[in-house]
C-alpha positions as a Markdown table, in Angstrom:
| # | Residue | x | y | z |
|---|---|---|---|---|
| 1 | Met | 6.4 | -24.8 | 38.7 |
| 2 | Leu | 3.8 | -21.6 | 39.9 |
| 3 | Asp | 6.9 | -21.2 | 41.8 |
| 4 | Cys | 8.3 | -18.2 | 39.6 |
| 5 | Leu | 7.2 | -15.0 | 39.3 |
| 6 | Pro | 3.9 | -14.5 | 36.9 |
| 7 | Ile | 4.9 | -13.5 | 33.1 |
| 8 | Glu | 3.5 | -10.3 | 32.1 |
| 9 | Ala | 1.5 | -9.9 | 28.8 |
| 10 | Ala | 4.4 | -8.2 | 26.4 |
| 11 | Gly | 3.2 | -4.8 | 25.4 |
| 12 | Ala | 4.3 | -1.3 | 23.5 |
| 13 | Ala | 6.2 | 1.1 | 25.7 |
| 14 | Pro | 4.6 | 4.5 | 25.8 |
| 15 | Arg | 5.1 | 7.1 | 23.6 |
| 16 | Arg | 6.6 | 10.6 | 25.1 |
| 17 | Thr | 6.0 | 12.8 | 22.1 |
| 18 | Arg | 4.3 | 16.4 | 22.0 |
| 19 | Gln | 1.3 | 15.7 | 19.8 |
| 20 | Ala | 0.6 | 17.8 | 16.8 |
| 21 | Arg | -2.8 | 18.1 | 14.9 |
| 22 | Val | -3.2 | 18.0 | 10.9 |
| 23 | Val | -6.3 | 19.5 | 9.7 |
| 24 | Trp | -8.6 | 19.5 | 6.8 |
| 25 | Gly | -12.6 | 20.9 | 7.4 |
| 26 | Asp | -14.0 | 18.9 | 10.1 |
| 27 | Thr | -11.2 | 16.0 | 9.8 |
| 28 | Val | -8.6 | 16.5 | 12.9 |
| 29 | Ile | -5.9 | 13.6 | 12.9 |
| 30 | Thr | -3.7 | 13.8 | 16.3 |
| 31 | Leu | -0.2 | 12.6 | 15.8 |
| 32 | Gly | 1.9 | 11.4 | 19.2 |
| 33 | Gly | 1.7 | 11.6 | 22.5 |
| 34 | Asp | -1.3 | 9.1 | 23.6 |
| 35 | Ala | -3.0 | 9.0 | 20.3 |
| 36 | Pro | -2.9 | 6.0 | 18.2 |
| 37 | Val | 0.4 | 5.5 | 15.5 |
| 38 | Arg | -0.7 | 7.1 | 12.3 |
| 39 | Ile | -1.3 | 5.5 | 8.5 |
| 40 | Gln | 0.7 | 7.2 | 6.0 |
| 41 | Ser | 1.1 | 6.5 | 2.4 |
| 42 | Met | 2.1 | 8.8 | -0.8 |
| 43 | Thr | 0.9 | 8.9 | -4.4 |
| 44 | Asn | 3.2 | 8.4 | -7.4 |
| 45 | Thr | 1.0 | 9.8 | -10.1 |
| 46 | Asp | 2.1 | 12.5 | -11.9 |
| 47 | Thr | 0.1 | 15.8 | -9.6 |
| 48 | Val | -0.4 | 17.7 | -12.7 |
| 49 | Asp | -3.3 | 14.6 | -13.3 |
| 50 | Ala | -5.1 | 15.9 | -11.1 |
| 51 | Ile | -7.8 | 13.2 | -11.9 |
| 52 | Gly | -5.7 | 10.2 | -11.5 |
| 53 | Thr | -3.9 | 12.0 | -8.5 |
| 54 | Ala | -7.2 | 12.5 | -6.7 |
| 55 | Ile | -8.5 | 8.7 | -7.7 |
| 56 | Gln | -5.1 | 7.2 | -6.3 |
| 57 | Val | -5.5 | 9.4 | -3.0 |
| 58 | Lys | -9.1 | 7.9 | -2.8 |
| 59 | Glu | -7.8 | 4.1 | -3.1 |
| 60 | Leu | -4.9 | 5.2 | -0.6 |
| 61 | Ala | -7.7 | 6.6 | 2.1 |
| 62 | Leu | -9.9 | 3.8 | 1.6 |
| 63 | Ala | -7.4 | 1.3 | 2.1 |
| 64 | Gly | -6.5 | 2.7 | 5.4 |
| 65 | Ser | -4.3 | 5.6 | 4.9 |
| 66 | Glu | -4.8 | 8.9 | 7.5 |
| 67 | Leu | -2.8 | 11.2 | 5.4 |
| 68 | Val | -1.5 | 10.9 | 2.0 |
| 69 | Arg | 1.6 | 13.0 | 0.8 |
| 70 | Ile | 2.1 | 14.5 | -3.0 |
| 71 | Thr | 4.6 | 15.6 | -5.1 |
| 72 | Val | 4.3 | 18.9 | -5.6 |
| 73 | Asn | 7.7 | 20.0 | -7.4 |
| 74 | Thr | 6.8 | 22.1 | -10.2 |
| 75 | Pro | 4.4 | 25.5 | -10.9 |
| 76 | Glu | 2.4 | 23.4 | -12.6 |
| 77 | Ala | 1.8 | 21.1 | -10.2 |
| 78 | Ala | 0.9 | 23.5 | -7.0 |
| 79 | Ala | -1.8 | 24.6 | -9.9 |
| 80 | Gln | -3.7 | 21.7 | -9.7 |
| 81 | Val | -3.4 | 21.0 | -5.5 |
| 82 | Pro | -6.4 | 22.9 | -4.9 |
| 83 | Tyr | -8.3 | 21.1 | -7.7 |
| 84 | Ile | -7.1 | 17.6 | -6.6 |
| 85 | Arg | -8.4 | 18.6 | -2.8 |
| 86 | Glu | -11.7 | 19.9 | -4.7 |
| 87 | Gln | -12.5 | 16.5 | -6.0 |
| 88 | Leu | -11.6 | 14.7 | -3.1 |
| 89 | Asp | -14.0 | 16.7 | -1.0 |
| 90 | Arg | -17.0 | 15.9 | -3.8 |
| 91 | Met | -16.2 | 12.5 | -3.4 |
| 92 | Gly | -16.3 | 12.8 | 0.2 |
| 93 | Val | -12.5 | 11.9 | 0.8 |
| 94 | Phe | -11.6 | 14.3 | 3.9 |
| 95 | Val | -8.4 | 12.9 | 4.3 |
| 96 | Pro | -5.3 | 16.1 | 5.0 |
| 97 | Leu | -3.0 | 16.0 | 2.0 |
| 98 | Ile | 0.6 | 17.0 | 2.5 |
| 99 | Gly | 2.3 | 18.5 | 0.3 |
| 100 | Asp | 6.2 | 17.3 | -0.3 |
| 101 | Phe | 8.9 | 19.9 | -1.2 |
| 102 | His | 12.4 | 19.9 | -2.3 |
| 103 | Tyr | 14.7 | 22.6 | -3.8 |
| 104 | Asn | 11.8 | 25.1 | -4.5 |
| 105 | Gly | 9.2 | 24.6 | -1.8 |
| 106 | His | 9.6 | 28.3 | -0.6 |
| 107 | Arg | 8.6 | 29.5 | -4.1 |
| 108 | Leu | 5.8 | 27.4 | -5.0 |
| 109 | Leu | 4.5 | 28.4 | -1.6 |
| 110 | Ala | 4.6 | 31.9 | -1.9 |
| 111 | Asp | 3.6 | 32.0 | -5.7 |
| 112 | His | 0.4 | 29.4 | -5.3 |
| 113 | Pro | -1.1 | 30.6 | -2.1 |
| 114 | Asp | -4.5 | 28.3 | -3.3 |
| 115 | Cys | -2.0 | 25.0 | -3.2 |
| 116 | Ala | -0.6 | 26.0 | 0.4 |
| 117 | Gln | -4.2 | 26.5 | 1.9 |
| 118 | Ala | -5.7 | 23.7 | 0.3 |
| 119 | Leu | -2.8 | 21.0 | 1.7 |
| 120 | Ser | -2.9 | 20.3 | 5.3 |
| 121 | Lys | 0.9 | 19.8 | 6.0 |
| 122 | Tyr | 4.1 | 20.4 | 4.3 |
| 123 | Arg | 7.2 | 18.3 | 4.3 |
| 124 | Ile | 10.8 | 20.1 | 4.1 |
| 125 | Asn | 13.5 | 18.1 | 3.5 |
| 126 | Pro | 16.9 | 20.6 | 4.8 |
| 127 | Gly | 19.5 | 18.9 | 2.9 |
| 128 | Asn | 17.1 | 20.3 | -0.1 |
| 129 | Val | 16.1 | 23.7 | 0.7 |
| 130 | Gly | 19.1 | 25.5 | -0.8 |
| 131 | Lys | 23.3 | 25.8 | -0.2 |
| 132 | Gly | 25.3 | 28.3 | 1.3 |
| 133 | Asp | 23.1 | 31.7 | 2.5 |
| 134 | Lys | 20.7 | 30.6 | 0.4 |
| 135 | His | 19.8 | 27.5 | 2.4 |
| 136 | Asp | 18.8 | 29.3 | 6.1 |
| 137 | Arg | 16.6 | 32.0 | 4.3 |
| 138 | Gln | 15.1 | 29.6 | 2.0 |
| 139 | Phe | 14.2 | 27.2 | 5.1 |
| 140 | Ser | 12.8 | 30.4 | 6.9 |
| 141 | Gln | 10.7 | 31.5 | 4.0 |
| 142 | Met | 8.9 | 27.6 | 4.0 |
| 143 | Ile | 8.5 | 27.9 | 7.7 |
| 144 | Glu | 7.1 | 31.3 | 7.5 |
| 145 | Ala | 4.2 | 30.2 | 4.7 |
| 146 | Ala | 3.2 | 27.1 | 7.1 |
| 147 | Leu | 3.2 | 29.9 | 9.9 |
| 148 | Arg | 0.9 | 32.1 | 7.8 |
| 149 | Trp | -1.4 | 29.4 | 6.9 |
| 150 | Asp | -1.7 | 27.9 | 10.3 |
| 151 | Lys | -0.1 | 24.1 | 9.0 |
| 152 | Pro | 2.5 | 21.7 | 10.8 |
| 153 | Val | 5.5 | 21.0 | 9.1 |
| 154 | Arg | 7.3 | 17.6 | 9.3 |
| 155 | Ile | 11.6 | 17.8 | 8.4 |
| 156 | Gly | 12.4 | 14.9 | 7.0 |
| 157 | Val | 16.3 | 14.1 | 6.4 |
| 158 | Asn | 17.0 | 11.3 | 4.1 |
| 159 | Trp | 20.4 | 10.2 | 4.2 |
| 160 | Gly | 20.4 | 9.8 | 0.1 |
| 161 | Ser | 19.7 | 13.9 | 0.3 |
| 162 | Leu | 22.0 | 14.6 | 3.3 |
| 163 | Asp | 22.8 | 18.3 | 4.0 |
| 164 | Gln | 26.6 | 18.0 | 2.2 |
| 165 | Glu | 27.4 | 20.9 | 4.1 |
| 166 | Leu | 26.8 | 19.8 | 7.7 |
| 167 | Leu | 28.2 | 16.4 | 6.5 |
| 168 | Ala | 31.5 | 17.7 | 5.4 |
| 169 | Ser | 31.9 | 20.0 | 8.8 |
| 170 | Leu | 31.5 | 17.2 | 11.5 |
| 171 | Met | 33.7 | 14.9 | 9.4 |
| 172 | Asp | 36.3 | 17.6 | 9.6 |
| 173 | Gln | 35.6 | 18.2 | 13.7 |
| 174 | Asn | 35.4 | 14.1 | 13.3 |
| 175 | Ser | 39.0 | 14.0 | 12.2 |
| 176 | Ala | 40.1 | 16.1 | 14.8 |
| 177 | Arg | 39.0 | 13.9 | 17.3 |
| 178 | Ala | 41.6 | 12.0 | 19.7 |
| 179 | Gln | 40.0 | 8.7 | 18.9 |
| 180 | Pro | 37.7 | 9.1 | 15.5 |
| 181 | Trp | 34.3 | 7.8 | 15.1 |
| 182 | Glu | 33.5 | 5.6 | 12.1 |
| 183 | Ala | 32.1 | 6.6 | 8.8 |
| 184 | Arg | 28.9 | 5.6 | 9.7 |
| 185 | Gln | 28.7 | 6.8 | 13.0 |
| 186 | Val | 29.0 | 10.4 | 11.6 |
| 187 | Met | 26.4 | 9.8 | 9.3 |
| 188 | Tyr | 23.7 | 8.9 | 11.9 |
| 189 | Glu | 25.2 | 12.7 | 14.0 |
| 190 | Ala | 24.8 | 14.2 | 10.3 |
| 191 | Leu | 21.0 | 12.9 | 10.4 |
| 192 | Ile | 20.1 | 13.8 | 13.6 |
| 193 | Thr | 21.8 | 16.9 | 14.1 |
| 194 | Ser | 20.3 | 18.3 | 10.5 |
| 195 | Ala | 16.8 | 17.5 | 12.0 |
| 196 | Thr | 17.1 | 18.7 | 15.7 |
| 197 | Asp | 18.5 | 21.9 | 14.2 |
| 198 | Ser | 16.3 | 22.1 | 11.7 |
| 199 | Ala | 13.4 | 22.2 | 14.3 |
| 200 | Arg | 14.9 | 24.0 | 16.7 |
| 201 | Arg | 15.4 | 27.2 | 14.1 |
| 202 | Ala | 11.8 | 26.5 | 13.4 |
| 203 | Val | 10.6 | 27.5 | 16.8 |
| 204 | Glu | 12.7 | 30.2 | 16.8 |
| 205 | Leu | 10.8 | 31.2 | 13.4 |
| 206 | Gly | 7.4 | 31.0 | 15.4 |
| 207 | Met | 6.3 | 27.1 | 15.0 |
| 208 | Ala | 5.0 | 25.6 | 17.9 |
| 209 | Pro | 7.2 | 23.0 | 18.8 |
| 210 | Glu | 4.9 | 20.5 | 18.8 |
| 211 | Gln | 3.5 | 20.9 | 15.2 |
| 212 | Val | 7.3 | 20.3 | 14.0 |
| 213 | Ile | 7.2 | 16.6 | 13.2 |
| 214 | Leu | 10.7 | 14.8 | 12.7 |
| 215 | Ser | 11.9 | 11.9 | 10.5 |
| 216 | Cys | 15.5 | 10.5 | 9.8 |
| 217 | Lys | 15.1 | 8.2 | 7.0 |
| 218 | Val | 17.5 | 5.6 | 6.0 |
| 219 | Ser | 17.2 | 2.0 | 4.0 |
| 220 | Gly | 18.8 | -0.2 | 6.5 |
| 221 | Val | 17.3 | -1.8 | 9.0 |
| 222 | Gln | 20.1 | -1.6 | 11.8 |
| 223 | Asp | 20.5 | 2.1 | 10.8 |
| 224 | Leu | 17.0 | 3.1 | 11.4 |
| 225 | Ile | 16.9 | 1.3 | 14.7 |
| 226 | Ser | 19.8 | 3.3 | 15.9 |
| 227 | Val | 19.2 | 7.0 | 14.4 |
| 228 | Tyr | 16.0 | 6.5 | 15.8 |
| 229 | Arg | 16.8 | 5.4 | 19.3 |
| 230 | Glu | 19.1 | 8.6 | 19.3 |
| 231 | Leu | 16.4 | 10.7 | 17.5 |
| 232 | Ala | 13.9 | 10.0 | 20.5 |
| 233 | Arg | 16.3 | 10.4 | 23.1 |
| 234 | Arg | 17.5 | 13.5 | 22.0 |
| 235 | Cys | 13.9 | 15.1 | 21.4 |
| 236 | Asp | 10.1 | 15.0 | 22.0 |
| 237 | His | 8.8 | 16.2 | 18.4 |
| 238 | Pro | 6.4 | 14.0 | 17.3 |
| 239 | Leu | 8.5 | 11.3 | 14.7 |
| 240 | His | 7.6 | 10.1 | 11.3 |
| 241 | Leu | 8.9 | 6.2 | 10.9 |
| 242 | Gly | 9.6 | 4.3 | 7.9 |
| 243 | Leu | 12.7 | 2.5 | 6.0 |
| 244 | Thr | 13.1 | 4.6 | 3.1 |
| 245 | Glu | 13.7 | 3.0 | -0.5 |
| 246 | Ala | 12.7 | -0.7 | 1.3 |
| 247 | Gly | 12.6 | -2.5 | -1.9 |
| 248 | Met | 9.9 | -4.5 | -3.6 |
| 249 | Gly | 7.5 | -7.6 | -2.5 |
| 250 | Val | 8.9 | -9.8 | 0.2 |
| 251 | Lys | 12.3 | -7.8 | 0.7 |
| 252 | Gly | 10.5 | -4.6 | 1.2 |
| 253 | Thr | 7.9 | -5.9 | 3.5 |
| 254 | Val | 10.0 | -7.9 | 5.7 |
| 255 | Ala | 12.6 | -4.9 | 6.3 |
| 256 | Ser | 10.1 | -3.2 | 7.1 |
| 257 | Ser | 8.2 | -4.9 | 9.2 |
| 258 | Val | 11.4 | -5.5 | 11.2 |
| 259 | Ala | 12.7 | -2.5 | 11.6 |
| 260 | Met | 9.5 | -0.6 | 12.5 |
| 261 | Gly | 8.4 | -3.0 | 14.7 |
| 262 | Ile | 11.4 | -3.2 | 16.8 |
| 263 | Leu | 11.1 | 0.3 | 17.2 |
| 264 | Met | 7.1 | 0.9 | 17.8 |
| 265 | Gln | 7.7 | -1.7 | 20.1 |
| 266 | Glu | 10.1 | 0.6 | 22.0 |
| 267 | Gly | 7.6 | 3.2 | 21.9 |
| 268 | Ile | 9.3 | 4.9 | 19.0 |
| 269 | Gly | 7.1 | 6.4 | 15.9 |
| 270 | Asp | 3.7 | 8.2 | 15.6 |
| 271 | Thr | 3.6 | 8.0 | 12.1 |
| 272 | Ile | 4.6 | 5.3 | 9.9 |
| 273 | Arg | 5.0 | 5.1 | 6.3 |
| 274 | Val | 6.2 | 1.4 | 4.1 |
| 275 | Ser | 8.0 | 2.7 | 1.2 |
| 276 | Leu | 7.1 | 0.0 | -0.9 |
| 277 | Thr | 8.5 | -0.5 | -4.2 |
| 278 | Pro | 5.0 | -2.0 | -6.6 |
| 279 | Gln | 5.1 | -4.8 | -8.1 |
| 280 | Pro | 4.5 | -4.7 | -12.0 |
| 281 | Gly | 0.7 | -4.5 | -11.8 |
| 282 | Glu | 0.5 | -4.0 | -8.2 |
| 283 | Ala | -1.7 | -1.7 | -6.9 |
| 284 | Arg | -0.2 | 1.1 | -4.5 |
| 285 | Thr | -2.4 | 1.0 | -1.7 |
| 286 | Gln | -0.3 | -2.5 | -0.7 |
| 287 | Glu | 2.3 | -0.2 | 1.2 |
| 288 | Val | -0.8 | 0.5 | 3.6 |
| 289 | Val | -2.2 | -2.7 | 3.8 |
| 290 | Ile | 1.2 | -4.0 | 4.9 |
| 291 | Ala | 1.6 | -0.7 | 7.4 |
| 292 | Ala | -1.8 | -1.6 | 8.9 |
| 293 | Glu | -0.8 | -5.4 | 9.1 |
| 294 | Ile | 2.4 | -4.3 | 11.0 |
| 295 | Leu | 0.3 | -2.3 | 13.9 |
| 296 | Gln | -2.5 | -4.7 | 13.9 |
| 297 | Ser | 0.0 | -7.6 | 14.4 |
| 298 | Leu | 1.8 | -5.6 | 16.9 |
| 299 | Gly | -2.0 | -5.3 | 18.9 |
| 300 | Met | -1.7 | -1.3 | 19.0 |
| 301 | Arg | -4.7 | -1.0 | 16.3 |
| 302 | Ala | -7.4 | -3.3 | 14.7 |
| 303 | Phe | -8.2 | -2.2 | 11.1 |
| 304 | Val | -9.8 | -5.5 | 9.4 |
| 305 | Pro | -11.2 | -8.1 | 10.8 |
| 306 | Ser | -8.1 | -11.2 | 11.5 |
| 307 | Val | -8.1 | -14.7 | 9.9 |
| 308 | Thr | -5.7 | -17.1 | 11.7 |
| 309 | Ala | -5.2 | -20.2 | 9.2 |
| 310 | Cys | -2.6 | -23.1 | 9.5 |
| 311 | Pro | 0.3 | -23.2 | 7.3 |
| 312 | Gly | -0.8 | -27.2 | 6.3 |
| 313 | Cys | 1.4 | -30.0 | 6.1 |
| 314 | Gly | 0.9 | -33.8 | 5.2 |
| 315 | Arg | -2.0 | -33.8 | 7.1 |
| 316 | Thr | -4.3 | -31.1 | 4.9 |
| 317 | Thr | -3.3 | -32.2 | 1.4 |
| 318 | Ser | -6.7 | -30.4 | 0.4 |
| 319 | Thr | -6.2 | -27.1 | -0.5 |
| 320 | Thr | -9.7 | -26.5 | 0.6 |
| 321 | Phe | -8.9 | -24.5 | 4.1 |
| 322 | Gln | -6.4 | -22.4 | 1.8 |
| 323 | Val | -9.1 | -21.4 | -0.9 |
| 324 | Leu | -11.7 | -20.6 | 2.0 |
| 325 | Ala | -9.4 | -18.7 | 4.2 |
| 326 | Lys | -8.5 | -16.3 | 1.2 |
| 327 | Glu | -11.8 | -15.9 | 0.5 |
| 328 | Ile | -12.8 | -15.4 | 4.2 |
| 329 | Asp | -9.9 | -12.9 | 4.6 |
| 330 | Asp | -10.6 | -10.9 | 0.8 |
| 331 | Tyr | -14.4 | -10.7 | 1.5 |
| 332 | Leu | -13.3 | -9.1 | 4.9 |
| 333 | Arg | -11.1 | -6.3 | 3.5 |
| 334 | Ala | -13.3 | -5.6 | 0.2 |
| 335 | Gln | -16.2 | -5.0 | 2.8 |
| 336 | Met | -14.2 | -2.4 | 5.3 |
| 337 | Pro | -14.8 | 1.0 | 3.5 |
| 338 | Val | -18.7 | 0.1 | 4.2 |
| 339 | Trp | -18.6 | -1.8 | 7.3 |
| 340 | Arg | -16.5 | 1.0 | 9.1 |
| 341 | Thr | -19.4 | 2.5 | 9.8 |
| 342 | Arg | -22.3 | 0.2 | 9.3 |
| 343 | Tyr | -20.5 | -2.2 | 12.0 |
| 344 | Pro | -18.8 | -0.2 | 14.3 |
| 345 | Gly | -15.8 | -2.6 | 15.8 |
| 346 | Val | -15.9 | -5.5 | 13.4 |
| 347 | Glu | -12.5 | -4.7 | 12.6 |
| 348 | Thr | -12.0 | -6.7 | 16.0 |
| 349 | Leu | -13.3 | -9.6 | 15.1 |
| 350 | Arg | -11.4 | -12.6 | 14.4 |
| 351 | Val | -12.2 | -15.6 | 12.7 |
| 352 | Ala | -10.3 | -19.2 | 12.2 |
| 353 | Val | -10.2 | -21.4 | 9.2 |
| 354 | Met | -8.3 | -24.3 | 10.2 |
| 355 | Gly | -7.0 | -27.6 | 8.1 |
| 356 | Cys | -7.2 | -30.3 | 10.3 |
| 357 | Ile | -8.2 | -31.7 | 13.8 |
| 358 | Val | -4.8 | -31.4 | 15.1 |
| 359 | Asn | -4.9 | -27.7 | 15.7 |
| 360 | Gly | -8.4 | -26.8 | 13.9 |
| 361 | Pro | -11.0 | -27.6 | 17.2 |
| 362 | Gly | -8.5 | -25.3 | 19.4 |
| 363 | Glu | -7.7 | -22.5 | 17.2 |
| 364 | Ser | -11.2 | -22.2 | 16.2 |
| 365 | Lys | -12.5 | -21.9 | 20.2 |
| 366 | His | -10.3 | -19.1 | 20.6 |
| 367 | Ala | -11.5 | -17.3 | 17.4 |
| 368 | Asp | -14.9 | -15.3 | 17.5 |
| 369 | Ile | -16.1 | -18.0 | 15.2 |
| 370 | Gly | -13.9 | -20.9 | 13.2 |
| 371 | Ile | -14.4 | -23.7 | 11.1 |
| 372 | Ser | -12.2 | -27.1 | 11.4 |
| 373 | Leu | -12.0 | -28.6 | 8.3 |
| 374 | Pro | -10.9 | -32.2 | 7.9 |
| 375 | Gly | -7.9 | -33.0 | 6.6 |
| 376 | Thr | -6.7 | -36.3 | 5.1 |
| 377 | Gly | -8.2 | -39.3 | 6.3 |
| 378 | Glu | -10.4 | -37.5 | 8.7 |
| 379 | Ala | -14.4 | -38.0 | 8.5 |
| 380 | Pro | -16.0 | -35.3 | 5.9 |
| 381 | Ala | -17.4 | -33.1 | 8.7 |
| 382 | Ala | -16.5 | -29.4 | 9.5 |
| 383 | Pro | -17.3 | -28.5 | 13.1 |
| 384 | Val | -18.1 | -24.2 | 13.4 |
| 385 | Phe | -17.1 | -22.7 | 16.8 |
| 386 | Ile | -19.0 | -19.6 | 17.4 |
| 387 | Asp | -18.1 | -17.6 | 20.9 |
| 388 | Gly | -15.5 | -20.4 | 22.0 |
| 389 | Gln | -18.7 | -23.4 | 21.9 |
| 390 | Lys | -19.6 | -25.7 | 19.0 |
| 391 | Ala | -22.2 | -24.4 | 16.8 |
| 392 | Met | -23.1 | -26.9 | 14.5 |
| 393 | Thr | -21.3 | -29.1 | 11.7 |
| 394 | Leu | -21.3 | -28.7 | 8.0 |
| 395 | Arg | -21.1 | -31.5 | 5.9 |
| 396 | Gly | -21.1 | -31.9 | 2.1 |
| 397 | Glu | -20.2 | -30.2 | -1.2 |
| 398 | Arg | -21.3 | -26.7 | -0.1 |
| 399 | Ile | -19.3 | -26.1 | 3.4 |
| 400 | Ala | -17.5 | -23.2 | 1.9 |
| 401 | Gln | -20.5 | -21.1 | 1.2 |
| 402 | Glu | -22.5 | -22.0 | 4.5 |
| 403 | Phe | -19.4 | -21.0 | 6.3 |
| 404 | His | -19.2 | -17.6 | 4.4 |
| 405 | Gln | -22.7 | -17.3 | 5.0 |
| 406 | Ile | -22.4 | -18.0 | 9.0 |
| 407 | Val | -19.5 | -15.5 | 9.0 |
| 408 | Glu | -21.9 | -13.1 | 7.5 |
| 409 | Asn | -24.9 | -13.4 | 9.9 |
| 410 | Tyr | -22.6 | -13.2 | 13.0 |
| 411 | Ile | -21.4 | -10.1 | 11.6 |
| 412 | Glu | -24.8 | -8.3 | 11.5 |
| 413 | Lys | -26.1 | -10.2 | 15.1 |
| 414 | Arg | -23.2 | -9.3 | 16.5 |
| 415 | Phe | -21.9 | -5.4 | 15.1 |
| 416 | Gly | -25.3 | -4.4 | 13.1 |
| 417 | Ala | -27.4 | -1.5 | 14.6 |
| 418 | Glu | -30.2 | -3.8 | 16.5 |
| 419 | Ser | -27.3 | -5.6 | 18.1 |
| 420 | Leu | -25.7 | -2.1 | 19.3 |
| 421 | Ala | -29.0 | -0.9 | 20.2 |
| 422 | Ser | -30.0 | -3.9 | 22.6 |
| 423 | Ser | -26.7 | -3.6 | 23.9 |
| 424 | Ala | -27.0 | -0.2 | 24.6 |
């Protein structure tokens, strides 16, 4: 059986984009090149509410968002941006803020220099910067503001607000072809042309090519894959990746995961956002959690310790392992804002909570720390494995609590300051 070629481990293709820098104070976030794929999110608060917006930005940052976009749509909103930045700095939250501009961004950036300075990056939608001769003039004014304040820009095209003049021109050209393209292909071309032409104009105006990030967002999985493959082929600008209007719950999660997972495996995408419609009462931070899970599942980054748990079957009629797995997962996630600094490397921890003897011991041995709970008809004993070796067997009514403490002790021993000092 070993006469065939060895199977190579899968890995994402290398990215070949330029590297941008997004800065606020001492915080420098690199995008593209050999930098990690970054997570971005966006608030849904009214930016005029400076306190409410700052609180949500903090929540998103603590959840793992490295860049947070806020809406800047009115003079009142622009006036509050410096206060939002000030509140965040007071709270020790130095995440860079991105201003999302449509229609009147050229005026807001000119009339509110404190806003322009407080933002770390501007998002410009070339479909919403004006029509006719106003388009080029107002786009140029936004680029000039970025140059004045030394800010990178994201030129973000969206097929829901595509430049209609450009689309009409491409449609006319297409109708003259001997073999016209399908309408969808013309739409793809319009998206990519809008982004690349705008990027070229920004560079002509003085922007460094690496400080121009591009995105071409659509809401269909196959559409996104097609557009970004071609966009990546035509340019070397850093690319922001996301399925726009992905939807709610399971649908939005699955669609975003499939589309972005395929592209990132091909080396396409330097920042990502999961544009998830929150379920009623659901925290805005859910989109950040999903984005982190996508990257962690692909093996590109580690954000929180991973918990492996079996799905359950007729051997596991008890819900004990389900409850314990959720408790451990919730606990690890809740502690991460503190543990990131207290226990460097803890995000790589692997925990297994298994429900019976079939795969339980094996999965537990593969994890850093794992437990195999008794399934239906099995002896009421739960072997615990640490670093691949059986360490003990838990019995009785307090298995869950005892395992919880074992996990905490393991983290302190392996990732704590004393452990790190002794291994230095």
